[in-house]
Tab-separated table of C-alpha atoms and ligand atoms in Angstrom:
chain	number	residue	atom	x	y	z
R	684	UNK	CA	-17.063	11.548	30.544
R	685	UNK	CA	-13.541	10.511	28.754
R	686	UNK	CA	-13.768	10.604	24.955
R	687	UNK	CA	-13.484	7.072	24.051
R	688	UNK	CA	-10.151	6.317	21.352
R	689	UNK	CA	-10.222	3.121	19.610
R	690	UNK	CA	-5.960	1.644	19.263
R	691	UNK	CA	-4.943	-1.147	17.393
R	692	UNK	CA	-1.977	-2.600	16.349
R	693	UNK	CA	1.225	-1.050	16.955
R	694	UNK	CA	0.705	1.532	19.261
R	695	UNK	CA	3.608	1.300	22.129
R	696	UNK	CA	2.215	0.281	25.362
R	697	UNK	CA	3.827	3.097	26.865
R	698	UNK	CA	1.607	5.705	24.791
R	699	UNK	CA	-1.550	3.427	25.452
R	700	UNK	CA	-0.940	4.044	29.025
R	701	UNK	CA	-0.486	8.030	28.483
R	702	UNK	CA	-3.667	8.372	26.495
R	703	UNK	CA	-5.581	6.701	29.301
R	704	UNK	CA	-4.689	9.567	31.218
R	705	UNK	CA	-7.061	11.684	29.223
R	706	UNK	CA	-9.128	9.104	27.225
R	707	UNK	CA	-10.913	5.658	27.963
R	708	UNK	CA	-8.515	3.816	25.462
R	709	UNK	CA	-9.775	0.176	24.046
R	710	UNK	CA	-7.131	-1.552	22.162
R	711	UNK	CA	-7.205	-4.374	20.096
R	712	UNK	CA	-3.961	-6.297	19.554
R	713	UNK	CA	-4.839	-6.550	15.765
R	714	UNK	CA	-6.852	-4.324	13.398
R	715	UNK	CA	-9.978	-6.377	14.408
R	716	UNK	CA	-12.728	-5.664	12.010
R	717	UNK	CA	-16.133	-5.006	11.385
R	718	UNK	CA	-17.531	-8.820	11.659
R	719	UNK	CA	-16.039	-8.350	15.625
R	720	UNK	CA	-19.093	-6.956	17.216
R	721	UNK	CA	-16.783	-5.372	20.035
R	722	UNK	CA	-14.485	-3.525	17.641
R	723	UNK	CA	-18.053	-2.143	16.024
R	724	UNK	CA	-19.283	-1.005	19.119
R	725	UNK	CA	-16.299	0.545	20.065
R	726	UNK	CA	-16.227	2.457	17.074
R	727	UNK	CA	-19.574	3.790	17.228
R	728	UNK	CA	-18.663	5.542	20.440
R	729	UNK	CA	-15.028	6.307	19.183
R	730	UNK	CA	-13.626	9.937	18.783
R	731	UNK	CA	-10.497	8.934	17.555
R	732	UNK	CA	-9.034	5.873	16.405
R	733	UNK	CA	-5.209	5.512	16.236
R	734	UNK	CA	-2.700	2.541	14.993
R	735	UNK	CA	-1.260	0.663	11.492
R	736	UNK	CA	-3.278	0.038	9.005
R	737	UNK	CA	-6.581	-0.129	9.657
R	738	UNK	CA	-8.736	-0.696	6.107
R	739	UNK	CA	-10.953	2.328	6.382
R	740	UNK	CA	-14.080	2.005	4.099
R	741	UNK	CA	-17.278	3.606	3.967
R	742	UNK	CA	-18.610	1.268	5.490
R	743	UNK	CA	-16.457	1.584	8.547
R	744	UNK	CA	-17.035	5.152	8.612
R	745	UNK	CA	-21.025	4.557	8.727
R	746	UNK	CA	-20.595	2.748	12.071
R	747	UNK	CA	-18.893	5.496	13.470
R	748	UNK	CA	-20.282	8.711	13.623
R	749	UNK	CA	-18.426	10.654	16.641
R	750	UNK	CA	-15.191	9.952	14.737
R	751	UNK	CA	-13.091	13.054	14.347
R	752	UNK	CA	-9.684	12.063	14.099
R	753	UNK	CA	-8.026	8.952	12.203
R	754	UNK	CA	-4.498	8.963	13.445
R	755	UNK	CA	-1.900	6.369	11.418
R	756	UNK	CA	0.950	5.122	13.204
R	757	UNK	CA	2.733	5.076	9.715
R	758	UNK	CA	4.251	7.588	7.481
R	759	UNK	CA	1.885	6.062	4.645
R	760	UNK	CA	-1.759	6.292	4.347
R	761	UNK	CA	-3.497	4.858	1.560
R	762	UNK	CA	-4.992	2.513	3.858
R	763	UNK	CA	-7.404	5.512	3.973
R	764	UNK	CA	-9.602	7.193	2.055
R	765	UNK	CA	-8.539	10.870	2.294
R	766	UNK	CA	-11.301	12.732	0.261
R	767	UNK	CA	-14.588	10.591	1.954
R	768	UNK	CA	-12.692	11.344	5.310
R	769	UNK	CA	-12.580	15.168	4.281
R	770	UNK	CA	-16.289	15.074	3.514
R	771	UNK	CA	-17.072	13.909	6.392
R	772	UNK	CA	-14.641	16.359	8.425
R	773	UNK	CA	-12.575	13.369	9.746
R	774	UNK	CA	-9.054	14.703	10.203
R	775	UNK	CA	-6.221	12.348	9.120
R	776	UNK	CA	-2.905	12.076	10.138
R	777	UNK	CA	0.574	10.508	10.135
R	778	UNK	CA	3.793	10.163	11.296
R	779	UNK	CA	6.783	11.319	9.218
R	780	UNK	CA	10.275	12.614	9.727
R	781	UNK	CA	10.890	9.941	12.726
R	782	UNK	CA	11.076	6.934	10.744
R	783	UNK	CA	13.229	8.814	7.413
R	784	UNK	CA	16.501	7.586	8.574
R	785	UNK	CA	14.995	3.989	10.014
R	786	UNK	CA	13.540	3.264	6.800
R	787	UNK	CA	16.500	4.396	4.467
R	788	UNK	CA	18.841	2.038	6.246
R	789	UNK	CA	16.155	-1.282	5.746
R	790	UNK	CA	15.903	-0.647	2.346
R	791	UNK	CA	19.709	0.107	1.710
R	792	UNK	CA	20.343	-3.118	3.587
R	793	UNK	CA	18.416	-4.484	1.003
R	794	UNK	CA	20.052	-2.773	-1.442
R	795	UNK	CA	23.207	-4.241	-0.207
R	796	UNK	CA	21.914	-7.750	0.430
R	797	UNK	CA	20.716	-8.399	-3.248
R	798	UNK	CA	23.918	-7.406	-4.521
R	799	UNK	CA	26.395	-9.095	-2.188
R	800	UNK	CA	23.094	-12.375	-1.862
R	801	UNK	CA	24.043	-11.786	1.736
R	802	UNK	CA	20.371	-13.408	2.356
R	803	UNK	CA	21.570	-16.394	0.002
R	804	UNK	CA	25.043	-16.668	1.351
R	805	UNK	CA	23.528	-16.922	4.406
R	806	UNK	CA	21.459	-19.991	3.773
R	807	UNK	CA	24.510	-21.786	1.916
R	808	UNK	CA	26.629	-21.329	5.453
R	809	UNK	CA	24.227	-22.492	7.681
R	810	UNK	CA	22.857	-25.678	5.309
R	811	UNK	CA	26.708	-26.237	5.833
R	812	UNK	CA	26.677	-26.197	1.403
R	813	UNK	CA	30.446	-24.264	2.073
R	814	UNK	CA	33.127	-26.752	1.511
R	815	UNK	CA	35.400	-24.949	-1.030
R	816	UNK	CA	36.251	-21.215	-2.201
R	817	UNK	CA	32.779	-19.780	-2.676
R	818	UNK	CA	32.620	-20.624	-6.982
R	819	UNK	CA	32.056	-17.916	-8.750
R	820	UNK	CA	28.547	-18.583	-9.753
R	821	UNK	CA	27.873	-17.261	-6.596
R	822	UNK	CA	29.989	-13.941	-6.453
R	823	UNK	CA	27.700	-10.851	-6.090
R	824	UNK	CA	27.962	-7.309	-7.673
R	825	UNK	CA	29.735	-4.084	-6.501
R	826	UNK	CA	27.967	-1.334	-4.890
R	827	UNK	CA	30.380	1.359	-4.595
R	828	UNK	CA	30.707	3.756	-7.201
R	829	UNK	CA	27.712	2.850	-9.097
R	830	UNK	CA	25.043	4.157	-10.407
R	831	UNK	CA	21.627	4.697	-8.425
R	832	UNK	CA	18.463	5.595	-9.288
R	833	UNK	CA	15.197	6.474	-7.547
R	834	UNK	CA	11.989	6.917	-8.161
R	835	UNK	CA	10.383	9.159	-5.643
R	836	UNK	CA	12.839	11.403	-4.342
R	837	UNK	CA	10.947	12.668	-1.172
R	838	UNK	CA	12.029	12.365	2.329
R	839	UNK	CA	13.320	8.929	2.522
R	840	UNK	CA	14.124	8.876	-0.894
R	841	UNK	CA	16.601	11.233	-0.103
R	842	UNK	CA	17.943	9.554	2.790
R	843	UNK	CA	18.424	6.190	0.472
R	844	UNK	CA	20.522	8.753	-1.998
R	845	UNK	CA	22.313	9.936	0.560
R	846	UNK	CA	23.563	7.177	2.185
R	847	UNK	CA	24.610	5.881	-1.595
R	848	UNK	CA	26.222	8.782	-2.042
R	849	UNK	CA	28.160	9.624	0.779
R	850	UNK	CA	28.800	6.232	2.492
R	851	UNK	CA	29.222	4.291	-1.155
R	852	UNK	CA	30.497	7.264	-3.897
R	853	UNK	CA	27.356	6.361	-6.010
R	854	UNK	CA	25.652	8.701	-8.368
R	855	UNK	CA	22.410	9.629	-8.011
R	856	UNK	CA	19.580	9.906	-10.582
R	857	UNK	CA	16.506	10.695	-9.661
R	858	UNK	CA	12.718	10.594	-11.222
R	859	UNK	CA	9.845	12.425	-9.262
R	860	UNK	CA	6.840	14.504	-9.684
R	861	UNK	CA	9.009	17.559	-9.017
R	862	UNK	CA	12.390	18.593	-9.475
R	863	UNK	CA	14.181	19.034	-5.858
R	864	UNK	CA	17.261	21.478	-6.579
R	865	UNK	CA	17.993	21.231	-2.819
R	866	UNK	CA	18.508	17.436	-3.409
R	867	UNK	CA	20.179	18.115	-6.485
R	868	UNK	CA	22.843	20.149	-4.945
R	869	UNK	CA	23.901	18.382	-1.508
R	870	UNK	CA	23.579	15.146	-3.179
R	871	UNK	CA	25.049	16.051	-6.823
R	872	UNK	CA	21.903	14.044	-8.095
R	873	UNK	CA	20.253	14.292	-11.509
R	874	UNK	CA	17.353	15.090	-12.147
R	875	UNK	CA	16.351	12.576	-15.344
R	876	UNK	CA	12.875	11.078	-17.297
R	877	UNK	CA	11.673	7.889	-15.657
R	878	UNK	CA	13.042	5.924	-19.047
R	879	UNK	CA	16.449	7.298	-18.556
R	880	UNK	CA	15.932	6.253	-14.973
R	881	UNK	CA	15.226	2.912	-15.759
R	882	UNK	CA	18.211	2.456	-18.920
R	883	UNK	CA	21.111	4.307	-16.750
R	884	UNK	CA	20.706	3.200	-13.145
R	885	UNK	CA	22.253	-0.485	-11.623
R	886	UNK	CA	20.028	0.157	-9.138
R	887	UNK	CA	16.426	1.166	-9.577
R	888	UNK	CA	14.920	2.012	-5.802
R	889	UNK	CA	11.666	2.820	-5.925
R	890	UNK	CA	9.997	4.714	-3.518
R	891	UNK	CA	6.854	6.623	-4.660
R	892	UNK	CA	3.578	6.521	-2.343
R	893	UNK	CA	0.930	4.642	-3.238
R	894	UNK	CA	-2.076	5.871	-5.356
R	895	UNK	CA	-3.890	5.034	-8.422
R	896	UNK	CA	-1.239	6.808	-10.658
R	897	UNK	CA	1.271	4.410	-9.112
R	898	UNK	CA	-0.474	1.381	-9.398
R	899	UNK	CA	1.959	-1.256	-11.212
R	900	UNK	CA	4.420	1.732	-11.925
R	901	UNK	CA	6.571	-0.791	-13.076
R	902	UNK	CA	5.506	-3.849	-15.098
R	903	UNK	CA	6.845	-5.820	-18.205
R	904	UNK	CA	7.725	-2.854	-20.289
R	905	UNK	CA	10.044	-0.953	-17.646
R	906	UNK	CA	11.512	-4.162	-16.416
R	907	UNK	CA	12.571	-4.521	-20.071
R	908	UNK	CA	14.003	-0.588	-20.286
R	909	UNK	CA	16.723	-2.248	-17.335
R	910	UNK	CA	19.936	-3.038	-17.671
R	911	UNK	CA	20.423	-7.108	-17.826
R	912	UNK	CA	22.317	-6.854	-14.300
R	913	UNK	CA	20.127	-3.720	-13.003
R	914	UNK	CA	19.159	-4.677	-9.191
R	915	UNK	CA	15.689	-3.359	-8.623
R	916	UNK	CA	14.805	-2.687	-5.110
R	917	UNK	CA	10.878	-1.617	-3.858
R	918	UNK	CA	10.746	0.130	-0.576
R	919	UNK	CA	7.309	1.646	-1.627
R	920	UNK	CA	4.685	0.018	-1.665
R	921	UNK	CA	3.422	-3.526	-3.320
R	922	UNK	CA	0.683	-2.324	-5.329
R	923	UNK	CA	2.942	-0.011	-7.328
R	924	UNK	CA	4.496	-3.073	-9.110
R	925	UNK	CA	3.550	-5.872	-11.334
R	926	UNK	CA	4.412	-8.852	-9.163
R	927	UNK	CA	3.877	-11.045	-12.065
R	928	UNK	CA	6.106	-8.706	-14.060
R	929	UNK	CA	9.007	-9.019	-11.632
R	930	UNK	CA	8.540	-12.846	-11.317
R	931	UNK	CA	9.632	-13.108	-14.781
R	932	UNK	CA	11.873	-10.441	-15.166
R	933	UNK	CA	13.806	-12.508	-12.324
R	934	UNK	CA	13.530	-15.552	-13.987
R	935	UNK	CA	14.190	-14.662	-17.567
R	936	UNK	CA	17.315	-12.623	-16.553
R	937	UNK	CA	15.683	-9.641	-17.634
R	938	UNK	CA	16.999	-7.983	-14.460
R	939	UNK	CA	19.692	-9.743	-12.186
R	940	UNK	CA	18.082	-9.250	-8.718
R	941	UNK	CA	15.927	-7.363	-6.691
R	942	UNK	CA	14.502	-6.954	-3.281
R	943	UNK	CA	11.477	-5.817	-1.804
R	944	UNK	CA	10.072	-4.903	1.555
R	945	UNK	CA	6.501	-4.924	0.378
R	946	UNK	CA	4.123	-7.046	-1.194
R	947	UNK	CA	0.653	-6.603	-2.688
R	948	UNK	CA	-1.103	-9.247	-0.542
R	949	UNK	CA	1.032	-8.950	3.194
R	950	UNK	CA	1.454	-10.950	4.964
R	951	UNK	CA	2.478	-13.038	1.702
R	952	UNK	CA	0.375	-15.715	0.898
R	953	UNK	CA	1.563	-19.241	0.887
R	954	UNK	CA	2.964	-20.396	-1.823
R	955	UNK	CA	3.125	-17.354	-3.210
R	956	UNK	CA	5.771	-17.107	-6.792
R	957	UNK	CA	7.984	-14.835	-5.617
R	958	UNK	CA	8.969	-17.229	-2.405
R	959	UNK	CA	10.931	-19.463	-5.303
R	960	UNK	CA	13.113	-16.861	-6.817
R	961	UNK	CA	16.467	-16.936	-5.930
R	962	UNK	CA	17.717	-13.727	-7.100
R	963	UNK	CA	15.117	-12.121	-4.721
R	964	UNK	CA	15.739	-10.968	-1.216
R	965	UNK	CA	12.539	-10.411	0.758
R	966	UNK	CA	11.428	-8.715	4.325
R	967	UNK	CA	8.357	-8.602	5.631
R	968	UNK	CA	7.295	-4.836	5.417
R	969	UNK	CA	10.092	-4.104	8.426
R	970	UNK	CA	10.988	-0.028	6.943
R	971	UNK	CA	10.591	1.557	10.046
R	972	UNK	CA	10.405	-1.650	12.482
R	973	UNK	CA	13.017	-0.923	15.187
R	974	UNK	CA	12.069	-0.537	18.803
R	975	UNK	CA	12.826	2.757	19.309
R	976	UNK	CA	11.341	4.220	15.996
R	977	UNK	CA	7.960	2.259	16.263
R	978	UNK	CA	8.079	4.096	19.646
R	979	UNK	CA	8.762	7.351	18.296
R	980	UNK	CA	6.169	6.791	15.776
R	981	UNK	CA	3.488	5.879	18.304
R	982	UNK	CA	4.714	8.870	20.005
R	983	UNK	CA	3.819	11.274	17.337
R	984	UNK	CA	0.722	9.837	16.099
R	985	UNK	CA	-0.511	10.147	20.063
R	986	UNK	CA	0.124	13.784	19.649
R	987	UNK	CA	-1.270	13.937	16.610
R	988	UNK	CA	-4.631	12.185	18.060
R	989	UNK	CA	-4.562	14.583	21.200
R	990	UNK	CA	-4.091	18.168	18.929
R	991	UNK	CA	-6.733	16.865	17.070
R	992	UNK	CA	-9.093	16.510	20.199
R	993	UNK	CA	-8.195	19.306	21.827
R	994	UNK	CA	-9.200	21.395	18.864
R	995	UNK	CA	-5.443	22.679	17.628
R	996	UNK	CA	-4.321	21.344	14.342
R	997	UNK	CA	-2.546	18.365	14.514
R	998	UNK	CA	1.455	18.852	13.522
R	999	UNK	CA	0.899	16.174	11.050
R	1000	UNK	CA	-2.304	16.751	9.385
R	1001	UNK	CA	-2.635	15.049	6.133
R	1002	UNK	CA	-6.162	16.642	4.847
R	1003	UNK	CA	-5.511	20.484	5.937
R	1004	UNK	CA	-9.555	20.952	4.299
R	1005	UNK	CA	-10.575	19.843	7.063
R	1006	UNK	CA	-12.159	22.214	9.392
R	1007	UNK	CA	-10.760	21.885	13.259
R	1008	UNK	CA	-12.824	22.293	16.321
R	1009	UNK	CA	-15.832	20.018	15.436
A	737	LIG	C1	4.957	3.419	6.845
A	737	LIG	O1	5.187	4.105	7.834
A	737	LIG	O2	4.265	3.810	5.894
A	737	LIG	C2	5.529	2.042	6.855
A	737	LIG	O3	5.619	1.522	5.583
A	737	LIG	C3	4.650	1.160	7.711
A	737	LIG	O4	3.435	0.947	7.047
C-alpha cells in the first residue's frame, strides 16, 4: 500500500503529479484545517505532509500519528514547532538556496520603490493627478552610493548587500548573531552593533528569522535611533516588528519611508493602519513568488519529503536530532 502524503498550498502541480508516482497524494488547495473533517482524516493516515505554511500545533500533531516528515515549501519555518516535532521524531525540512537570489531582488525592489515612491508615482499617473513637472514634494531619495544596513546577514541577506553593493556602490553595514568575514571581504561590509546599525544606515533592511528573540526587534526605541530620512525596509518576517511602532514612526516623520513584504496578521486585515500611510510601500508576502522559483522550491521540498521516506537524510533537514529510518 502507497504511503499516504498530505499537500497543501503551493506545491507545483507538476511535483503533485511526480509524488503520485510513489505516494497516494491528497491535496488541498489551501492549508485546510483541523475543523475540515477530511483534512483530519487525511492526516491521521499521513506519512508526510508537504506545502506553505501550515500552523502546526500540538494539537495537529495528536491527530496524526504515522507522521514522519513535515516538509515546508518555504525557506522559513516558524510556522512549526521544531523541538515538539523533534520529540516526537518528526523530521522537518525546508527549502533554501533556490529562492536566495528571488527573494533579494523583491525586497531590493522594495528598497528601490520606497525611495524613488515608484508605488506612489504610480498611482498619481494613472489617477491622471500629472499635469505639470512632478513638484518637488514628491521627488524621492538617492540610492546609489549610500549607506545600507542589515540586520541578519545570512543567505539572502547577503544577496540584498550584494546587489547594493555591486549594482548601486552602497556600503554595507551589517548586524547579526555572528560575524561573517567571508561577507566582510567580497562585499567590503562592516561588521557594526545593532545601535550603530540603526544611527549610520539610510537604509535599515531587516532580515532576521523569526523567533521569540526577534519578536518586535524593532519598536519605538530603534525607530527613534534612525536617521529622520532613514528608509526602513522588512523582508523578514511581521512579527519581528512593532507595527504600531512603525505606524507612527511613518507618521511622525520619525523615519521617511519604509516598505515591507510581511505583515503580522497576512493576509492584512481590512482596514488595517498601515493601508493609510503614504510613505509605505507594501507587497503581499511575494519574496520568492515567481513561477519558476515556487517551482524550484516545490521541487526541493518533494525531495526533501521522498529522502525522508526512503530513510536517507533529507538534504535540507532542519532538526538533524532527529533519528532517520523510523
Ligand atoms: C519563505 O520561503 O520563507 C518565504 O517567506 C515564504 O514564506
Amino acid at each position: 500500500m502507497k504511503k499516504v502524503i498530505l499537500a497543501y498550498n503551493r506545491v507545483s502541480p507538476e511535483v503533485i503529479t511526480q509524488l503520485k508516482e510513489d505516494y497516494e497524494v491528497i491535496y488541498f488547495e489551501k492549508n485546510e484545517y483541523l475543523d475540515d473533517p477530511f483534512f483530519v482524516q487525511t492526516l491521521k493516515k499521513a506519512s508526510g505532509v508537504i506545502g506553505l505554511d501550515l500552523k502546526v500545533t500540538k494539537e495537529l500533531l495528536d491527530l496524526a500519528p504515522e507522521l514522519k516528515i513535515i516538509s515546508n515549501v518555504s525557506v522559513g519555518y516558524d510556522n512549526l514547532p521544531v523541538d515538539e516535532l523533534s520529540q516526537r521524531g518528526i523530521m522537518a525540512t525546508n527549502t533554501p538556496d533556490v529562492l536566495t537570489d528571488t527573494t533579494a531582488d523583491a525586497i531590493f525592489g522594495l528598497l528601490l520603490a520606497a525611495a524613488r515612491r515608484i508605488a506612489e508615482l504610480d498611482h498619481y499617473v494613472k489617477s491622471e493627478q500629472w499635469n505639470e513637472l512632478l513638484p518637488p514634494h514628491l521627488f524621492g531619495m538617492d540610492v546609489h552610493h549610500k549607506r545600507l544596513g542589515i540586520i541578519g546577514m545570512g543567505r539572502i541577506g547577503q544577496a540584498i548587500a550584494k546587489r547594493g553593493h555591486f549594482g548601486f556602490d552602497m556600503e554595507i553595514l551589517y548586524h547579526n548573531r555572528s560575524r561573517k568575514l567571508e561577507a566582510e571581504n567580497w562585499l567590503n561590509a562592516s561588521y557594526v552593533s545593532m545601535d550603530e546599525l540603526l544611527a549610520e544606515s539610510d537604509f535599515v533592511c531587516l532580515m532576521v528569522p523569526a523567533s521569540p528573540e526577534t519578536k518586535q526587534l524593532i519598536s519605538h526605541e530603534e525607530f527613534k535611533k534612525m536617521k529622520q530620512t532613514a528608509i526602513f525596509i522588512n523582508g523578514s518576517r511581521g512579527q519581528n516588528v512593532d507595527e504600531d511602532a512603525l505606524y507612527h514612526a511613518l507618521e511622525n516623520g520619525t523615519i521617511w519611508a519604509a516598505g515591507t513584504d510581511v505583515f503580522t496578521e497576512e493576509p492584512l486585515p481590512a482596514g488595517h493602519k498601515l493601508l493609510t500611510c503614504k510613505n509605505l510601500v507594501t507587497l503581499p508576502h511575494i519574496g520568492s513568488s515567481t513561477a519558476e522559483t515556487e517551482h524550484k522550491m516545490s521541487v526541493v521540498a518533494a525531495n526533501n519529503l521522498q529522502a525522508g521516506l526512503s530513510g536517507k537524510l533529507p538534504p535540507n533537514l532542519i532538526n538533524k536530532e532527529v533519528k532517520l529510518n523510523r
